[in-house]
PDB file of C-alpha atoms in Angstrom:
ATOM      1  CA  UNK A1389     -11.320 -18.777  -0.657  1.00  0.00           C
ATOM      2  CA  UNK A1390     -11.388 -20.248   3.000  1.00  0.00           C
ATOM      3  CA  UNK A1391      -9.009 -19.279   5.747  1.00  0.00           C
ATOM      4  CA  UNK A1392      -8.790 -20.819   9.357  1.00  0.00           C
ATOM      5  CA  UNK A1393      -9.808 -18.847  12.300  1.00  0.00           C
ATOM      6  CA  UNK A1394      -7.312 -18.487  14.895  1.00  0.00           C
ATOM      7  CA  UNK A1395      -8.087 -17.683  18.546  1.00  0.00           C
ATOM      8  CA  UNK A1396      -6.773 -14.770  20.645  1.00  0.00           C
ATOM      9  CA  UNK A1397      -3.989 -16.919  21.808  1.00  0.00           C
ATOM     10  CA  UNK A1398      -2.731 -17.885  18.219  1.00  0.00           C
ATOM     11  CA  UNK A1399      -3.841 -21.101  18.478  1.00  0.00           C
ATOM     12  CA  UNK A1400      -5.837 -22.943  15.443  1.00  0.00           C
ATOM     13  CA  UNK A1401      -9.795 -23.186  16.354  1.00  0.00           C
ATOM     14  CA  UNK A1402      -9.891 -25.685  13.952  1.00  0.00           C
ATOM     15  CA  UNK A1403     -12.781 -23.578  12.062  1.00  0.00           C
ATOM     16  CA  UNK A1404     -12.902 -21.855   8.624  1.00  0.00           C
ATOM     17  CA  UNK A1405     -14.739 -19.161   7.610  1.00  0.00           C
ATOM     18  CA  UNK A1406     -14.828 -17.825   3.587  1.00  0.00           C
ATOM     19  CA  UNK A1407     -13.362 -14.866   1.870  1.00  0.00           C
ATOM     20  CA  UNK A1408     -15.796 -13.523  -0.792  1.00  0.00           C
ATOM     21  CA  UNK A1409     -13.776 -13.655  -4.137  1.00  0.00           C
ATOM     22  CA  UNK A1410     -15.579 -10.244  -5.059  1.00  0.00           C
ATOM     23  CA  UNK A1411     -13.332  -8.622  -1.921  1.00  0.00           C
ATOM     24  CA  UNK A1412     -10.456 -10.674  -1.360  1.00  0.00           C
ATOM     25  CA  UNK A1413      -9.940 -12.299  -4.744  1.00  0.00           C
ATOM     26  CA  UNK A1414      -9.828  -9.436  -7.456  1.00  0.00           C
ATOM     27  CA  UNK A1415      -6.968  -8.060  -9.081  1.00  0.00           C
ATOM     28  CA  UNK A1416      -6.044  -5.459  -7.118  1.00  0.00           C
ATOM     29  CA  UNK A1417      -6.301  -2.105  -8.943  1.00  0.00           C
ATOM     30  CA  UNK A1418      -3.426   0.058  -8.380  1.00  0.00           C
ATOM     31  CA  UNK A1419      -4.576   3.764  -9.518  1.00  0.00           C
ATOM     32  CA  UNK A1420      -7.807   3.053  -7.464  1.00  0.00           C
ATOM     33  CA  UNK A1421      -5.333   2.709  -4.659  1.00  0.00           C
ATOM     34  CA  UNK A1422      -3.359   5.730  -5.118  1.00  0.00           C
ATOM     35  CA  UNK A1423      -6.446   8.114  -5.847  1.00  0.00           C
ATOM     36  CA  UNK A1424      -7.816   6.817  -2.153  1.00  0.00           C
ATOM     37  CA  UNK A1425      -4.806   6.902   0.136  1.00  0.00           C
ATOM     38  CA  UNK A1426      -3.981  10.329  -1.570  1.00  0.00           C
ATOM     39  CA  UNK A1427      -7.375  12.221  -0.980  1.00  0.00           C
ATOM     40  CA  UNK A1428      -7.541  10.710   2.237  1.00  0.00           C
ATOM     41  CA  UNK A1429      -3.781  12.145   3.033  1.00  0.00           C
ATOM     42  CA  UNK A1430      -5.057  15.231   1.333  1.00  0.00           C
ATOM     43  CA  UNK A1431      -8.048  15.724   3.521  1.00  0.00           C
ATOM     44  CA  UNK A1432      -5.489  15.009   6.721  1.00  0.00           C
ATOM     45  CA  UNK A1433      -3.700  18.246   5.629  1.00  0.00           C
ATOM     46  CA  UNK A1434      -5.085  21.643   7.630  1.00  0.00           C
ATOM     47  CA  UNK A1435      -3.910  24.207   4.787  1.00  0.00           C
ATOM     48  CA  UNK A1436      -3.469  26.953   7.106  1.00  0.00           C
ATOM     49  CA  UNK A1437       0.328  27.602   5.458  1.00  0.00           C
ATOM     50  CA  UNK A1438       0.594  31.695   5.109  1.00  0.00           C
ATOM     51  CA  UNK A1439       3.117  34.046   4.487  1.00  0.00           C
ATOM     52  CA  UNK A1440       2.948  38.029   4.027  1.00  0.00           C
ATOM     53  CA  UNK A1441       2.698  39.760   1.154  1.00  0.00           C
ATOM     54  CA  UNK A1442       4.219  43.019   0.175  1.00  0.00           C
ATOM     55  CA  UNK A1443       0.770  44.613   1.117  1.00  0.00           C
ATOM     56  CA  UNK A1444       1.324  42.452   4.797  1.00  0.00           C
ATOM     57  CA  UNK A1445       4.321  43.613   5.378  1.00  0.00           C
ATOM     58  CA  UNK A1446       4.859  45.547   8.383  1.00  0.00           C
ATOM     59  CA  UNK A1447       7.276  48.641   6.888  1.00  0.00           C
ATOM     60  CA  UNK A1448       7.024  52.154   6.100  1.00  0.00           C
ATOM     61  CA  UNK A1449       5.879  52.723   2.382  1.00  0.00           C
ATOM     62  CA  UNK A1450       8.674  55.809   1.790  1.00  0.00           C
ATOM     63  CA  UNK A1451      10.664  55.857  -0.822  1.00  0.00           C
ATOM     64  CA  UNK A1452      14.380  54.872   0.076  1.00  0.00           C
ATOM     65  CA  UNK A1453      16.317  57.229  -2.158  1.00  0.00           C
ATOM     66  CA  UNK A1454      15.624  59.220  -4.868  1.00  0.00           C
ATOM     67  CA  UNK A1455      14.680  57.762  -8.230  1.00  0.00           C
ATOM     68  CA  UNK A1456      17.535  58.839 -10.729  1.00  0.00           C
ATOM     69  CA  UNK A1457      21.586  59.445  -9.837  1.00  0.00           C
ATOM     70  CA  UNK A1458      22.884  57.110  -7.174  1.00  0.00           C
ATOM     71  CA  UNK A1459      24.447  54.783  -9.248  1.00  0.00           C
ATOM     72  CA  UNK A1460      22.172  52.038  -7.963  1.00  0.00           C
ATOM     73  CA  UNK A1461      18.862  50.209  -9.098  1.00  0.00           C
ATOM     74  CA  UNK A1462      15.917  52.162  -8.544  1.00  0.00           C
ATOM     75  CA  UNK A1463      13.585  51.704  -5.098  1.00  0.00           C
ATOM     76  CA  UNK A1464      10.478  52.048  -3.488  1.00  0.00           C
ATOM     77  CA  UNK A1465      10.059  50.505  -0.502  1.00  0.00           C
ATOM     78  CA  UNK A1466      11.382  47.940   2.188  1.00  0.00           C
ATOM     79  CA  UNK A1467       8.256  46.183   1.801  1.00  0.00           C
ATOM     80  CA  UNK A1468       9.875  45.163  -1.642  1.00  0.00           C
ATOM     81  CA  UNK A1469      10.444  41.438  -2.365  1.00  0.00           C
ATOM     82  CA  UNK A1470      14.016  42.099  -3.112  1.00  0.00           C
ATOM     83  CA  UNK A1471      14.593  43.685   0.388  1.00  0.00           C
ATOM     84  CA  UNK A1472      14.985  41.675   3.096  1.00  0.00           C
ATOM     85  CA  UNK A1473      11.571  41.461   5.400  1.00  0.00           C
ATOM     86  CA  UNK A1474      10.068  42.382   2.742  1.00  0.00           C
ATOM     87  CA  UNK A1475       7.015  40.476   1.007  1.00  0.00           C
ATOM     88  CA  UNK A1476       7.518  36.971  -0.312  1.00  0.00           C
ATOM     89  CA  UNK A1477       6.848  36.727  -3.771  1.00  0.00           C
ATOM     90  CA  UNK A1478       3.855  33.851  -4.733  1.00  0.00           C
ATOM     91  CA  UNK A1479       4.128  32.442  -1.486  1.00  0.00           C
ATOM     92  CA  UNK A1480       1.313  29.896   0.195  1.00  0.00           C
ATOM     93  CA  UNK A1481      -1.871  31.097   1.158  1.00  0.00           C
ATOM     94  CA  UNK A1482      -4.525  29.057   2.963  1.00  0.00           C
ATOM     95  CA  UNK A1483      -6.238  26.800   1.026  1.00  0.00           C
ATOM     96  CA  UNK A1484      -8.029  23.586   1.128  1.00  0.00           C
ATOM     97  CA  UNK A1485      -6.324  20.497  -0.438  1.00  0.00           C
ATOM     98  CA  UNK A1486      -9.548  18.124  -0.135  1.00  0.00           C
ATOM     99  CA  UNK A1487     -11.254  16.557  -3.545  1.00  0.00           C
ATOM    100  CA  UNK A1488     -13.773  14.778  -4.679  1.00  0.00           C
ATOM    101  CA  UNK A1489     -13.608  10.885  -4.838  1.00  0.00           C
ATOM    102  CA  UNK A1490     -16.351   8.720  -6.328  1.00  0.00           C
ATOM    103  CA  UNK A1491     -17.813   6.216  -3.706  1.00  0.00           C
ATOM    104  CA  UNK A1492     -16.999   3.061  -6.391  1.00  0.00           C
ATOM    105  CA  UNK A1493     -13.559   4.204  -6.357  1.00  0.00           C
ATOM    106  CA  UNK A1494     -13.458   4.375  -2.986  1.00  0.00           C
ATOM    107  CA  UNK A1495     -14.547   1.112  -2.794  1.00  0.00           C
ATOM    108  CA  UNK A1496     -12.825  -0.694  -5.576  1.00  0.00           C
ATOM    109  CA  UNK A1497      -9.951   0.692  -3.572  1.00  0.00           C
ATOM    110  CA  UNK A1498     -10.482  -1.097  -0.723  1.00  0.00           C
ATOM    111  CA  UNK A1499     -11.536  -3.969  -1.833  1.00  0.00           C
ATOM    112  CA  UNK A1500      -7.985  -4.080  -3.905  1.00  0.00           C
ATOM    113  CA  UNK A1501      -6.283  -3.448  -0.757  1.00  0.00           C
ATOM    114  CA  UNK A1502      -7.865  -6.305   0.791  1.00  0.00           C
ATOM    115  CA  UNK A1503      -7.302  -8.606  -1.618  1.00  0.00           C
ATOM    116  CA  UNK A1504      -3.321  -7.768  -2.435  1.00  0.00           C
ATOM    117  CA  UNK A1505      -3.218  -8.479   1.539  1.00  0.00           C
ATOM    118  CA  UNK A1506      -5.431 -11.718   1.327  1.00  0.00           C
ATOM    119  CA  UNK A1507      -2.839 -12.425  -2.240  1.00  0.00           C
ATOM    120  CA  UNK A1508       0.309 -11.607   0.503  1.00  0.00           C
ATOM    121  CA  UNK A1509      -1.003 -13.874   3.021  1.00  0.00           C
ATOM    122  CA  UNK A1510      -1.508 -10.793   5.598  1.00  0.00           C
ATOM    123  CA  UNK A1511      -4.956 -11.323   6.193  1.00  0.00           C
ATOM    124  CA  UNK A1512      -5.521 -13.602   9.939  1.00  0.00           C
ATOM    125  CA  UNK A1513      -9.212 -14.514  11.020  1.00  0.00           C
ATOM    126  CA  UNK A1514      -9.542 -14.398  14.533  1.00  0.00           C
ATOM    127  CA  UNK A1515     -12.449 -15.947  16.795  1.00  0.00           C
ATOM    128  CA  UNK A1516     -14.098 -13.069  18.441  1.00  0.00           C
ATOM    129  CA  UNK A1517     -12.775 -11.678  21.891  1.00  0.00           C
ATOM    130  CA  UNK A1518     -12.076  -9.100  24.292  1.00  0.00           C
ATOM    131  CA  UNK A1519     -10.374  -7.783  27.359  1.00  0.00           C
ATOM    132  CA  UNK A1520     -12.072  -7.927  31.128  1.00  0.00           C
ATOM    133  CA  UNK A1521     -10.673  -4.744  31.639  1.00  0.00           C
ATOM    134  CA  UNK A1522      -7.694  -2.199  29.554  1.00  0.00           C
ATOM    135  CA  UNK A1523      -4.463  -3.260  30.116  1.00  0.00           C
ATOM    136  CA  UNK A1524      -1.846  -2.852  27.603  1.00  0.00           C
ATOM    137  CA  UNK A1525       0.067  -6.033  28.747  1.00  0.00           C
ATOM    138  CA  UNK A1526      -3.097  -8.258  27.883  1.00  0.00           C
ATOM    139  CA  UNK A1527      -2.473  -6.625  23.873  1.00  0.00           C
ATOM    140  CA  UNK A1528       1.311  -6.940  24.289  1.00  0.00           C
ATOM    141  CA  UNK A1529       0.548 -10.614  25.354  1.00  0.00           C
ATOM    142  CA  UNK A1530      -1.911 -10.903  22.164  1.00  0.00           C
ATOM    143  CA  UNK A1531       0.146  -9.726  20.144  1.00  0.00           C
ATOM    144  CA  UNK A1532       3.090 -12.180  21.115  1.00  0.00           C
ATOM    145  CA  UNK A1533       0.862 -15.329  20.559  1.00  0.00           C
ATOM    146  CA  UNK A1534       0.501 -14.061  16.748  1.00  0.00           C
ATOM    147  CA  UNK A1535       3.792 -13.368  16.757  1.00  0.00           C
ATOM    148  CA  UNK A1536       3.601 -10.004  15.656  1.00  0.00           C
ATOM    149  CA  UNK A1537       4.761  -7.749  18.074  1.00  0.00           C
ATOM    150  CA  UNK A1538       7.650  -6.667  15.428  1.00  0.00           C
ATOM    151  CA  UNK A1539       5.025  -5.959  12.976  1.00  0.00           C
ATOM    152  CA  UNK A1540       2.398  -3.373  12.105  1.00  0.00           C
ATOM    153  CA  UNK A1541      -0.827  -4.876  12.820  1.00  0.00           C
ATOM    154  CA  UNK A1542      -4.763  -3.364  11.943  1.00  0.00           C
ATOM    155  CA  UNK A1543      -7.023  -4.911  14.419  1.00  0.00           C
ATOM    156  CA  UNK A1544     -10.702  -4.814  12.489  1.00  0.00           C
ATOM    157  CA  UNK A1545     -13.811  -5.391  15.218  1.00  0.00           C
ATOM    158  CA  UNK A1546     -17.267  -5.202  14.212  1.00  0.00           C
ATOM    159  CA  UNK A1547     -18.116  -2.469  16.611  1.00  0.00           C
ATOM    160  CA  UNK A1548     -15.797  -0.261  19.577  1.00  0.00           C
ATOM    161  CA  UNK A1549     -14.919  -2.333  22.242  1.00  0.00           C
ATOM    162  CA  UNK A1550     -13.294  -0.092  24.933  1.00  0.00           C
ATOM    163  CA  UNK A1551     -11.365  -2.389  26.287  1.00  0.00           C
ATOM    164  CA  UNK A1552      -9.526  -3.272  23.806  1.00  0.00           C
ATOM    165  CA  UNK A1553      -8.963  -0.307  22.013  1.00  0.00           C
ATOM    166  CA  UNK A1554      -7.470   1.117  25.422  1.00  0.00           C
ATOM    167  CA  UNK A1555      -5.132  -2.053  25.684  1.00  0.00           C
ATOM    168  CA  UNK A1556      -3.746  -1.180  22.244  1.00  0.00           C
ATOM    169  CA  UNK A1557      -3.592   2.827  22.115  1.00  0.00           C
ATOM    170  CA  UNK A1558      -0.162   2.992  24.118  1.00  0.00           C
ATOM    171  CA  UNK A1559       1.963   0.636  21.573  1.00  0.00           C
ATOM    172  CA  UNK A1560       3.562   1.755  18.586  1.00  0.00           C
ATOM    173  CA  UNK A1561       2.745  -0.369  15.334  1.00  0.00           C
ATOM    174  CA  UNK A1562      -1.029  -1.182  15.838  1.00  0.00           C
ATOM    175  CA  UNK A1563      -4.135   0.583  15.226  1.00  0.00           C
ATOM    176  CA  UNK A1564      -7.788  -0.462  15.844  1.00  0.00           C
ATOM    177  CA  UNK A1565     -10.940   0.129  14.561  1.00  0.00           C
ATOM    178  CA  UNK A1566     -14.065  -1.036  13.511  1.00  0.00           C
ATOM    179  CA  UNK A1567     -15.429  -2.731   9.837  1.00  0.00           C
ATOM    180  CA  UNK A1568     -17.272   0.696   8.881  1.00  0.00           C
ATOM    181  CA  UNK A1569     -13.952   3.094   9.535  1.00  0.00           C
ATOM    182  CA  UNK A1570     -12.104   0.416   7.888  1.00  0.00           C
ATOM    183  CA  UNK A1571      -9.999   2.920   5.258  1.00  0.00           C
ATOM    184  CA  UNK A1572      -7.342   2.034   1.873  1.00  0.00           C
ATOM    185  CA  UNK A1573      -4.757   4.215   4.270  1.00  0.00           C
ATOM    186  CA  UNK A1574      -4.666   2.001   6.916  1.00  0.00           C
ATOM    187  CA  UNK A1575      -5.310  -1.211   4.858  1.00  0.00           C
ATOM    188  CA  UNK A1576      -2.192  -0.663   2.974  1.00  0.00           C
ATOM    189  CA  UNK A1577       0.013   0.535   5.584  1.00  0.00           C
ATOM    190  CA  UNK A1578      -0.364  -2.052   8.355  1.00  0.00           C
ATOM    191  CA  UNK A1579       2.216  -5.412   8.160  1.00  0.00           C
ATOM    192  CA  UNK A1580      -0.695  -7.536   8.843  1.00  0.00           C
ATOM    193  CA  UNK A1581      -4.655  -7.414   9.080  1.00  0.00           C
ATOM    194  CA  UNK A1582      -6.258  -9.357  11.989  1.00  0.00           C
ATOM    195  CA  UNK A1583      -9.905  -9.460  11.365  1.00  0.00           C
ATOM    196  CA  UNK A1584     -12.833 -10.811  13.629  1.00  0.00           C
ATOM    197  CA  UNK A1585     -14.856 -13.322  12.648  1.00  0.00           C
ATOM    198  CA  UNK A1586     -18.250 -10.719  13.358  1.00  0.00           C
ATOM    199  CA  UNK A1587     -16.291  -7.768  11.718  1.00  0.00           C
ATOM    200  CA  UNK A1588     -15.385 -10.086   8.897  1.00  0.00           C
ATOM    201  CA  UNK A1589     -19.110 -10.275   8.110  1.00  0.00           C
ATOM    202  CA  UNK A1590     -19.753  -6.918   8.619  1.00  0.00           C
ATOM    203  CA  UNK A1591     -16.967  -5.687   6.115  1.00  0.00           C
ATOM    204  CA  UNK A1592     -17.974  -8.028   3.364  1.00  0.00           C
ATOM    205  CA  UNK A1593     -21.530  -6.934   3.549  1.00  0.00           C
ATOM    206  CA  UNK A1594     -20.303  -3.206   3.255  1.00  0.00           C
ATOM    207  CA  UNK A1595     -18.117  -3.406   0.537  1.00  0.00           C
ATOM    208  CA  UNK A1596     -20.458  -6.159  -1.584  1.00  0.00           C
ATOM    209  CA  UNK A1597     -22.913  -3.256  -1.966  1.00  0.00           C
TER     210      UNK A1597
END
């Protein structure tokens, strides 16, 4: 699978560079998907949820009336669920929603979430470049020549280039990061991958092992 390498201004290089079939060509596997961008939305989550329990609760443990000949049901106290302020009955206690996740998994799921991209035609090659110095109008403006300023755009590099991660931080729609954080997540929510030609190599050689 070849695909042309465009340069930062959107222009055609006139160069191609290959897909491996083993990432970009498989039939993407759905539940591999799912398992991925739900631990890692699970491992986002902090847990810290609480509420107070009828032991919590801040009230005075006497009993409200006496037990037998007022007509009404029977009490104890106002730290009763059935009182309000009292305790809450089962409610959430801190906990930690993380699991386990097999590395193959992991990586059949991105490698499915490449390929269903590479399938949609949302995968663009670009010619490697940067920025002489952060400024968010130079992305804007590189964004414009792709013609995807409407659209949610993953910029893969092969390593952290300050400069351009800087230019890009401030605008809504586009995330960037390098071939090793490369995640199912973000693969699957962004519009459109744009992919240097270096980080290209360095994602292919990650996810062929």
């Amino acid at each position: 699978m070849e695909a042309i390498v465009y340069n930062s201004k959107g222009e055609d290089t006139g160069k191609k560079v290959d897909l491996s079939e083993a990432i970009f060509g498989i039939e993407p596997n759905t539940h591999a998907i799912y398992l991925d961008v739900k631990q890692h939305l699970a491992n986002r989550r902090q847990g810290t949820h609480k509420t107070k329990e009828r032991a919590e609760s801040a009230h005075s443990t006497r009993k409200l009336k006496k037990q037998k000949g007022t007509g009404g049901a029977r009490a104890g106290s106002l730290k009763s669920p059935v009182f309000v302020g009292g305790g809450t009955i089962f409610g959430p206690r801190p906990r930690d929603y993380s699991f386990k996740l097999n590395k193959k998994v992991k990586a059949l799921a991105r490698r499915s979430a490449l390929s269903a991209k590479a399938q949609a035609n949302n995968v663009s090659v670009l010619e490697n470049f940067t920025f002489d110095a952060p400024r968010t109008k130079d992305y804007v403006a590189f964004l414009n020549a792709l013609q995807l300023s409407d659209k949610k755009t993953l910029l893969i590099l092969p390593n952290v280039d300050t400069n351009v991660v800087k230019s890009s931080r401030n605008i809504q729609k586009t995330r960037v990061m390098t071939a090793a954080q490369v995640n199912t997540y973000d693969l699957v929510h962004a519009d459109q991958l744009l992919i240097s030609a270096d980080a290209l190599d360095v994602l292919q050689t990650i996810l062929a092992n």
